[in-house]
Short mmCIF file of C-alpha atoms in Angstrom, two decimals:
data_model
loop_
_atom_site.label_atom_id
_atom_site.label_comp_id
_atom_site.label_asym_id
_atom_site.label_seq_id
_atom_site.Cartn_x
_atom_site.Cartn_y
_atom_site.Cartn_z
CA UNK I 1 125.54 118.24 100.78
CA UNK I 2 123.87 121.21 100.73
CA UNK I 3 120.95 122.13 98.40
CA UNK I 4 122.73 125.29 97.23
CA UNK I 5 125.57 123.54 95.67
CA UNK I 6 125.96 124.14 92.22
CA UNK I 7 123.98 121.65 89.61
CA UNK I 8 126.30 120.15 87.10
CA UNK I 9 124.60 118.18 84.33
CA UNK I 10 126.09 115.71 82.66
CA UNK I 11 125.09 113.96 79.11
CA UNK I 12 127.51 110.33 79.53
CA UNK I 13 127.56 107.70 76.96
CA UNK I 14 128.22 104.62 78.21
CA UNK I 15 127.89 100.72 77.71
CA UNK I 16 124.84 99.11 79.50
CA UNK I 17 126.21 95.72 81.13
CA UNK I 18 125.05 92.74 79.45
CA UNK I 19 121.84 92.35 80.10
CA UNK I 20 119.14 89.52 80.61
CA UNK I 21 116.81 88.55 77.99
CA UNK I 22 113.77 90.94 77.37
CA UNK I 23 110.53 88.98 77.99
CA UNK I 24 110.11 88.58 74.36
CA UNK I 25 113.53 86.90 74.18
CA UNK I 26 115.18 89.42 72.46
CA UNK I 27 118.85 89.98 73.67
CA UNK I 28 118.71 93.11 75.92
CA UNK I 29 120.40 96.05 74.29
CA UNK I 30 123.95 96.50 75.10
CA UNK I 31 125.38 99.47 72.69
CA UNK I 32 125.92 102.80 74.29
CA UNK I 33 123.40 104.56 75.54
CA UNK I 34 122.56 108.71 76.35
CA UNK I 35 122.41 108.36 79.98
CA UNK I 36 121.29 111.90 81.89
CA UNK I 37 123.56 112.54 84.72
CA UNK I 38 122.89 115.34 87.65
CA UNK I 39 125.19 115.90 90.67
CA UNK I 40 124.33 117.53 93.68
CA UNK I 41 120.98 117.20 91.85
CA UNK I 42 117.59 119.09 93.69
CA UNK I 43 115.00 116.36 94.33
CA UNK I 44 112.15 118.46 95.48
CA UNK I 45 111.12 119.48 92.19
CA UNK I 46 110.52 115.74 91.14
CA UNK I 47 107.93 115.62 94.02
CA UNK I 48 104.58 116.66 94.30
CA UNK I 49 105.06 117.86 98.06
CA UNK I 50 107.94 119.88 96.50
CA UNK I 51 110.19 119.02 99.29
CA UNK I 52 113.24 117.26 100.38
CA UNK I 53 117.52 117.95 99.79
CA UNK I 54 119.38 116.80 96.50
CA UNK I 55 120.70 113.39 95.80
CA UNK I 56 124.31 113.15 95.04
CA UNK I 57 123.68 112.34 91.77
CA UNK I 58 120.44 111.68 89.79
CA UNK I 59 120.02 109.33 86.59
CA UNK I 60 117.26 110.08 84.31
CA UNK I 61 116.42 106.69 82.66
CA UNK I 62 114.41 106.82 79.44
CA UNK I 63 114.13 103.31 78.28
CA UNK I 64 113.80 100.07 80.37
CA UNK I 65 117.78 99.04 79.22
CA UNK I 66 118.47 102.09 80.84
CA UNK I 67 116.99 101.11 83.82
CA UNK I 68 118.29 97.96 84.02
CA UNK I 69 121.70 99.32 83.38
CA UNK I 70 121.80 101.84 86.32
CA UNK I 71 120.07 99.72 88.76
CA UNK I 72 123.11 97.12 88.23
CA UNK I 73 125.60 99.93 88.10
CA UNK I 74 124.23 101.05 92.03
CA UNK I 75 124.02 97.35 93.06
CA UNK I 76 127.03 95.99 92.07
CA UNK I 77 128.91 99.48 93.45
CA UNK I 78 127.21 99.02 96.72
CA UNK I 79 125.50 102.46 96.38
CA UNK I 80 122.59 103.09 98.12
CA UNK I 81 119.38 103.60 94.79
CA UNK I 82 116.02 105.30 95.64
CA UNK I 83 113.66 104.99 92.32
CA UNK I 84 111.63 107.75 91.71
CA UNK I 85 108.62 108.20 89.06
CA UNK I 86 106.12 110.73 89.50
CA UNK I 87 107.01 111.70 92.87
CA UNK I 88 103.63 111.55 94.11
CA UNK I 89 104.50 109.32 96.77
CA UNK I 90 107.42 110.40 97.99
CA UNK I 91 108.36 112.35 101.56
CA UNK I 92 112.45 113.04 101.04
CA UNK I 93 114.33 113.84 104.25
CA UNK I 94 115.91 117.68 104.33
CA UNK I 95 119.41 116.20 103.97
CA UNK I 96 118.73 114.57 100.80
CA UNK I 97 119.57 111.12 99.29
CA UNK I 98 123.13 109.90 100.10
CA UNK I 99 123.47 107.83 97.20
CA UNK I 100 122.17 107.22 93.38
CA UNK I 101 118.37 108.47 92.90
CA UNK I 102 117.38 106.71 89.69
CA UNK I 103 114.28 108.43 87.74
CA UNK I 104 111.81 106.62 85.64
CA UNK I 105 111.24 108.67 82.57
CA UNK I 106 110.14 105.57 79.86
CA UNK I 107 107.21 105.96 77.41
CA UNK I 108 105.49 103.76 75.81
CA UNK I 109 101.21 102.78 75.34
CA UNK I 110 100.40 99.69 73.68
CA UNK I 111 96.38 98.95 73.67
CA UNK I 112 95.58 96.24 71.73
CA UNK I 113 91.55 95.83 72.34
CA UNK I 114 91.07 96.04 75.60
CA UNK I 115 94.45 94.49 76.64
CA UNK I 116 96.67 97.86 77.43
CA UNK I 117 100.46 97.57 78.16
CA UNK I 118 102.43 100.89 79.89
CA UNK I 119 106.05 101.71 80.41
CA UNK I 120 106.38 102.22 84.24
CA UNK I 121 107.37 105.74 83.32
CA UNK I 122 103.89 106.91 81.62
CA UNK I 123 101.75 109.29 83.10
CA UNK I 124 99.15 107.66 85.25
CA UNK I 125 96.37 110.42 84.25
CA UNK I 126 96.86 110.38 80.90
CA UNK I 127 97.22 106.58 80.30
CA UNK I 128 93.35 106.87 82.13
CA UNK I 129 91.98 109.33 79.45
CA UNK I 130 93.66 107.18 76.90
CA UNK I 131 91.54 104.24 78.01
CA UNK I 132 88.70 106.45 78.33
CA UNK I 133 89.02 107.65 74.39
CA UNK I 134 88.80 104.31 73.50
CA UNK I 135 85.53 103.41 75.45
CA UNK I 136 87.28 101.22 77.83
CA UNK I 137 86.49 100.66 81.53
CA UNK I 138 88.17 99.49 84.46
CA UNK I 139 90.37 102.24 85.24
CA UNK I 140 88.09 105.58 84.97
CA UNK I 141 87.25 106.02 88.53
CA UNK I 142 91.51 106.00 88.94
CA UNK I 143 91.48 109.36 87.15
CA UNK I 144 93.45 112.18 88.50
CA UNK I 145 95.57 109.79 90.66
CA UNK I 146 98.73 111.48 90.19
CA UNK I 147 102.17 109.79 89.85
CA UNK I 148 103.36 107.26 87.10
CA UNK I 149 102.16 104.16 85.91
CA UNK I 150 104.85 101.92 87.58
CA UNK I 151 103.93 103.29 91.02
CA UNK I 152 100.22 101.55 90.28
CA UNK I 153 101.20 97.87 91.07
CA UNK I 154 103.21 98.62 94.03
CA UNK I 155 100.52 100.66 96.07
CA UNK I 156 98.12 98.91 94.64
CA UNK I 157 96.58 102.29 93.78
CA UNK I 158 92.95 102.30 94.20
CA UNK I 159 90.19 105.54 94.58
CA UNK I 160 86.15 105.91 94.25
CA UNK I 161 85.73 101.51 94.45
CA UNK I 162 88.49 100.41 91.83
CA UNK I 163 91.80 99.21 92.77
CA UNK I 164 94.47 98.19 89.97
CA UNK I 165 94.55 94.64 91.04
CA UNK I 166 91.26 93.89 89.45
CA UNK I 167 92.56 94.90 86.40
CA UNK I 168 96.73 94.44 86.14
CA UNK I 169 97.34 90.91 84.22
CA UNK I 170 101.35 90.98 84.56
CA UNK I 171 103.72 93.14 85.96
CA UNK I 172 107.43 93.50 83.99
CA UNK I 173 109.87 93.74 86.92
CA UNK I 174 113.80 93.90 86.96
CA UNK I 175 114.55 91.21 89.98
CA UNK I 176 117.38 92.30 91.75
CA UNK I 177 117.87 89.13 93.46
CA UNK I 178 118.29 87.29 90.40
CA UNK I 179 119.84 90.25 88.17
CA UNK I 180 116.62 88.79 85.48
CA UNK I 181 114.02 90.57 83.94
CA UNK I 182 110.88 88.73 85.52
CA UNK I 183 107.17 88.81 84.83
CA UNK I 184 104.76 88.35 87.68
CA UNK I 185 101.25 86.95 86.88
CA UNK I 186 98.53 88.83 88.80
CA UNK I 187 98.40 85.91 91.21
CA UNK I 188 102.11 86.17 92.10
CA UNK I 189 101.75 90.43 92.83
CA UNK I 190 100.09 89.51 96.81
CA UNK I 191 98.30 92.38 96.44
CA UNK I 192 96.11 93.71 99.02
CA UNK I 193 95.13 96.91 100.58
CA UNK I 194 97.24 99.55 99.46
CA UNK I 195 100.17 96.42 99.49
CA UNK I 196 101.87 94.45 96.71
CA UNK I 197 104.40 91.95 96.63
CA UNK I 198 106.53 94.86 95.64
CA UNK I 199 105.85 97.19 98.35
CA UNK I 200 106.40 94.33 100.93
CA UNK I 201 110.13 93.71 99.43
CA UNK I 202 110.88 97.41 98.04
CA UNK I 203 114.57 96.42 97.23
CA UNK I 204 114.33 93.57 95.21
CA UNK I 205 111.82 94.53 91.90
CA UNK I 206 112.19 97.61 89.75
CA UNK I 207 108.90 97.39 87.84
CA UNK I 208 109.34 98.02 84.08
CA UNK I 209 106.16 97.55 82.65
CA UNK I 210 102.67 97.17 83.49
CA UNK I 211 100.11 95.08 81.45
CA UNK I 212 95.95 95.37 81.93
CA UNK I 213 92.73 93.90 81.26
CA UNK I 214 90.24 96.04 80.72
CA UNK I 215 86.75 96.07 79.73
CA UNK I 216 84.46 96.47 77.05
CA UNK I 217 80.79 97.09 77.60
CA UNK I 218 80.21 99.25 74.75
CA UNK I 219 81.68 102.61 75.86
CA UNK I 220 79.96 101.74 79.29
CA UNK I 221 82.05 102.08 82.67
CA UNK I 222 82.61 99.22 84.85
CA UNK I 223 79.75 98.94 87.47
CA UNK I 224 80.05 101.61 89.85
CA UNK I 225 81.00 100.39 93.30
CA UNK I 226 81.47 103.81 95.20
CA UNK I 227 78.30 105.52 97.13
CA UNK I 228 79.69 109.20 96.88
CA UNK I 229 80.21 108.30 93.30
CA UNK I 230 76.77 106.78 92.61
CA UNK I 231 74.60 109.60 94.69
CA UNK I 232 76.62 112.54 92.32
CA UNK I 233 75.73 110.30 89.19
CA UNK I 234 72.00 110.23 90.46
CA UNK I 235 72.72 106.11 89.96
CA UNK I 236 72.38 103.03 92.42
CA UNK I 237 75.40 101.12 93.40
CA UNK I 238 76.36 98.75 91.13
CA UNK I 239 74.88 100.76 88.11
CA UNK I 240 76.90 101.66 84.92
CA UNK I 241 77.23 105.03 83.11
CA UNK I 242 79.24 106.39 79.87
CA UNK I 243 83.58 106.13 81.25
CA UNK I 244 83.61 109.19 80.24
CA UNK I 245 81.03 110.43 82.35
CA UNK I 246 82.35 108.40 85.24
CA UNK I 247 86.05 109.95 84.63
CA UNK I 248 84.64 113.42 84.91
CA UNK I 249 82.45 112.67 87.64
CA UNK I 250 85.52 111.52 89.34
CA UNK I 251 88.02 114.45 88.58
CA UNK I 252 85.30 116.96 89.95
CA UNK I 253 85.75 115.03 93.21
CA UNK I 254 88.84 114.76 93.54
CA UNK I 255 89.67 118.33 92.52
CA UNK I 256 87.18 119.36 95.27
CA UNK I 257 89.34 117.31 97.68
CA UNK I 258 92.40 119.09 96.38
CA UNK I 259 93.18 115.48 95.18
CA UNK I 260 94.17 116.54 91.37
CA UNK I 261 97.26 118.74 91.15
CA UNK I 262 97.18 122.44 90.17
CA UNK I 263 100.46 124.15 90.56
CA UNK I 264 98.69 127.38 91.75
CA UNK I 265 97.09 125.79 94.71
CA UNK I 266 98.68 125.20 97.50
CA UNK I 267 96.18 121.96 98.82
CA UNK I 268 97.54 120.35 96.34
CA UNK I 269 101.30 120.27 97.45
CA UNK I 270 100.67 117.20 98.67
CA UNK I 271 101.06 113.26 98.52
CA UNK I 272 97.32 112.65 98.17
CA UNK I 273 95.95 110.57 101.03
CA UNK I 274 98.63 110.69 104.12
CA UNK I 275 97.55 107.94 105.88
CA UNK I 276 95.67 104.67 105.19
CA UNK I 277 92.64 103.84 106.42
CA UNK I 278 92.90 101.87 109.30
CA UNK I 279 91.85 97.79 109.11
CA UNK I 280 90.69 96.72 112.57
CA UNK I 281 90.18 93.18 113.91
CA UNK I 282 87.37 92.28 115.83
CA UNK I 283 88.71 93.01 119.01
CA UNK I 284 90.36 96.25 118.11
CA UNK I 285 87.40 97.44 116.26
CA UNK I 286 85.00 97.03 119.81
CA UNK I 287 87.90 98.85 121.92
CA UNK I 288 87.47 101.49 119.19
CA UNK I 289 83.85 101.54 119.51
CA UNK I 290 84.12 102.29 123.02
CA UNK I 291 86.25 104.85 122.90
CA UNK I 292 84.08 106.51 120.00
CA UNK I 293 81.19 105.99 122.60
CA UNK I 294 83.30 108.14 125.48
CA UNK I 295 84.54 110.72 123.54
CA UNK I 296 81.03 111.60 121.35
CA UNK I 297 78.47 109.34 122.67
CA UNK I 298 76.18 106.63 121.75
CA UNK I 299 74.92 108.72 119.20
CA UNK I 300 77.64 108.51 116.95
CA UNK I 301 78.58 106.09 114.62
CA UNK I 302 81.85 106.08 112.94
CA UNK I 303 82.26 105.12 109.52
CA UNK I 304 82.74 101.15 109.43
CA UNK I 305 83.16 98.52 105.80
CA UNK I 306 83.68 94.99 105.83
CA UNK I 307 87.84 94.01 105.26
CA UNK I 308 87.30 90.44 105.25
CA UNK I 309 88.17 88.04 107.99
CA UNK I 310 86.04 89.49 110.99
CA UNK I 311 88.25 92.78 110.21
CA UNK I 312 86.24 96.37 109.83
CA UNK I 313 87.95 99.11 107.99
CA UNK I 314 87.01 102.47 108.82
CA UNK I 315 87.93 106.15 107.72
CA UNK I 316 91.51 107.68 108.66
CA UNK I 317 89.73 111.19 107.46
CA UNK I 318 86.68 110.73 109.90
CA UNK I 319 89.27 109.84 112.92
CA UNK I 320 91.64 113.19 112.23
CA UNK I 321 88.18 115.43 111.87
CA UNK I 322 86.92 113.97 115.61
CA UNK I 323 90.66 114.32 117.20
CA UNK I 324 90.25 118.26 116.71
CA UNK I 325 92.23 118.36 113.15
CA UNK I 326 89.65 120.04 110.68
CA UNK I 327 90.52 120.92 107.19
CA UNK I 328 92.85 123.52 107.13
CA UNK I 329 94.54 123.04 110.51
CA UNK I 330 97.68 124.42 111.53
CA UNK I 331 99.50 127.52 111.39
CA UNK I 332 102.80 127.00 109.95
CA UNK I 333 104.18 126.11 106.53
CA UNK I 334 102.82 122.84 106.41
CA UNK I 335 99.04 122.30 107.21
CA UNK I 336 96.35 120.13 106.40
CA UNK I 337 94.57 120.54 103.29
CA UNK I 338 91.60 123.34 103.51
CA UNK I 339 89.39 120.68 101.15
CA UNK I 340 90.44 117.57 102.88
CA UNK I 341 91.23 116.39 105.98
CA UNK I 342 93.46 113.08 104.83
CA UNK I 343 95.77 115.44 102.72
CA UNK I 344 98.53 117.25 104.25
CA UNK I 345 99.94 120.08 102.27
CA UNK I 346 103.27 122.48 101.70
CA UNK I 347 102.05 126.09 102.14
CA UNK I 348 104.82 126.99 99.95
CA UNK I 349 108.03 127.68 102.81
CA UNK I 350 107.85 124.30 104.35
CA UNK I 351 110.63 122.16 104.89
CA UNK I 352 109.89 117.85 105.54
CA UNK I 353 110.29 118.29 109.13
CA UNK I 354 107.51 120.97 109.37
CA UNK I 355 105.69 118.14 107.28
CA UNK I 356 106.98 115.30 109.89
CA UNK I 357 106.18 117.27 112.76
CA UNK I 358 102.23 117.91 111.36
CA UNK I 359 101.81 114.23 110.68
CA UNK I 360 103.53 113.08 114.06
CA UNK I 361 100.77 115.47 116.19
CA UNK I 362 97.83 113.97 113.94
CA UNK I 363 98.92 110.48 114.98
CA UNK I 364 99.38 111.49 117.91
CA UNK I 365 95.91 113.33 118.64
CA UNK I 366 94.21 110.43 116.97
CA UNK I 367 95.54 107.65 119.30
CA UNK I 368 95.02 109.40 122.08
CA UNK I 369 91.25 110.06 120.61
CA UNK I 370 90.72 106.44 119.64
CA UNK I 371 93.40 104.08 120.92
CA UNK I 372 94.20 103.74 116.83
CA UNK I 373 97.10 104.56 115.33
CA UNK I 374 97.41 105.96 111.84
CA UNK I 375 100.51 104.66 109.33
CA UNK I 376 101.61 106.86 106.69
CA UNK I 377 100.98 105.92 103.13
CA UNK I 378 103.59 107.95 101.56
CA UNK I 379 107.48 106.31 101.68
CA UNK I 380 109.95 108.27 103.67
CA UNK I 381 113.15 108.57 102.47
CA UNK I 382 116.33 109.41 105.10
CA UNK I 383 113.20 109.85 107.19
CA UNK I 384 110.60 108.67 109.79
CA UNK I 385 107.45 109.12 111.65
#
């Protein structure tokens, strides 16, 4: 399957099987439905690393029935289904997708005061402004995350000192397990650092829907919990300012970092942050320590935050920088990012194994820097560290 074989697009009607009651009870639709079908279909363009082979076929799903309907078609055919939304999460293999990639394309904003419902196929950026129109807060400091509102829940997406999970109420999810449309109380997500219930099981829930909390304080933002934040705002920690003012603080910082997509630069071809910051226990953190003490000396302290449980999280970035990988490192296609060291970027020619082979020299330099070992936030698809 190469990616020069010819695209053939399809427009298919065809009967959605029976499906389970919506959440408000209503009978799931079953007449005949558009349904977008590609064959031998490129997936790169879908992703915001712009890289990876074609799929041999692609569905473009524009209404949760839709969903439903193609997820069941793959499951009960046996075919291997990789769900794609905004593709800003995504690291596909140079071979491609053997098997039925399934894109998220629904629409839908429902904000009813400050409770705000999105189709997992919304734009996560603009769903933020939205909120920030209407002088809500809660999600502001989440501007310019790129990728699509159903992708929130399952990395529990979180930037500048807000994470989703302090705002996400319910979660619509098609169960694969049970073939039901489920909904999944806050309490019932297990989210945690960049985790979720639905990261931990990625082939059982197709998320559908995502339903909010948020905030309002009179057009104020919620309290602002990040330093770099805070110092730019000329505020304390813990302080609130306009959500407008706090969205715009944040979208100058993350376009510093490269962090807010612009076709035309190239530190942007990338899936954000590459690797999570690492959680250490106790033990692991004073091994680290040491090591930090031999390789820079006593005068040094790396960056350390409290992770609960006697664990200390500290900063992926910092440990690349000290292993001797500054910004703009390498010499091939793929390199890091010449604004941030966490990002690594597609000069333009690369293919996913000049990507793969970057990443695996990082993790590399930085465990045998620090004795810790970076993990890749990005999903890999047909491929691996």
């Amino acid at each position: 399957m190469g990616a020069g074989h010819r695209l053939r697009g399809e427009q298919r009607s065809r009967g959605a099987p029976p499906g389970p009651p919506r959440p408000d009870g209503r009978a799931a639709d079953r007449t005949l439905v558009p349904v977008q079908e590609l064959h031998d279909a490129p997936l790169a363009p879908l992703t915001t690393f712009r890289l990876g082979g074609p799929a041999t076929r692609l569905v473009v799903a524009t209404t949760d029935d839709e969903v439903i309907a193609a997820v069941r078609e793959a499951d009960e055919a046996g075919t291997p289904l990789l769900i794609i939304g905004g593709g800003s999460n995504l690291v596909i293999g140079d071979k491609g997708f053997d098997g039925t990639a399934l894109r998220i394309a629904t629409r839908g904003v429902e904000l009813r005061g400050s409770a705000l419902e999105l189709a997992a196929g919304e734009t996560w950026t603009d769903a933020v402004a939205r909120t920030v129109e209407a002088g809500l807060g809660g999600v502001e400091c989440l501007a310019g995350v790129p990728g699509s509102a159903g992708a929130t829940p399952i990395q529990n997406v979180g930037a500048y000192g807000q994470e989703v999970a302090s705002t996400i109420t319910e979660v619509v999810a098609y169960d694969r397990r049970s073939g039901e449309t489920v909904v999944l109380p806050n309490a019932d997500c297990g989210f945690a650092y960049r985790h979720s219930r639905f990261k931990q099981d990625p082939d059982r829930y197709v998320v559908l829907r995502v339903r909010f909390e948020l905030e309002d304080a009179g057009g104020l933002s919620a309290p602002v919990k990040y330093a770099e934040t805070a110092r730019v705002l000329g505020i304390e920690v813990g302080e609130r300012v306009p959500v407008a003012t706090a969205r715009e603080t944040v979208l100058r910082l993350r376009a510093g970092k490269g962090m807010v997509l612009d076709a035309a630069d190239h530190d942007t071809w990338s899936a954000g942050s590459f690797f999570t910051n690492p959680v250490l226990t106790a033990a692991e953190y004073e091994t680290f320590l040491a090591r930090v003490r031999d390789r820079l000396g006593d005068a040094v302290a790396p960056p350390a935050y409290p992770a609960g449980d006697g664990r200390t999280k500290t900063s992926a970035a910092w440990l690349i920088d000290k292993a001797g990988f500054p910004k703009g490192y390498g010499s091939g296609p793929a390199r890091i990012s010449t604004k941030h060291t966490l990002a690594l970027t597609n000069r333009g020619q690369a293919t996913t194994e000049d990507l793969l082979a970057l990443a695996r020299e990082v993790v590399a330099g930085v465990r045998d820097a620090f004795g810790v070992t970076l993990v890749n936030e990005p999903v890999t698809v047909g491929v691996s560290l």
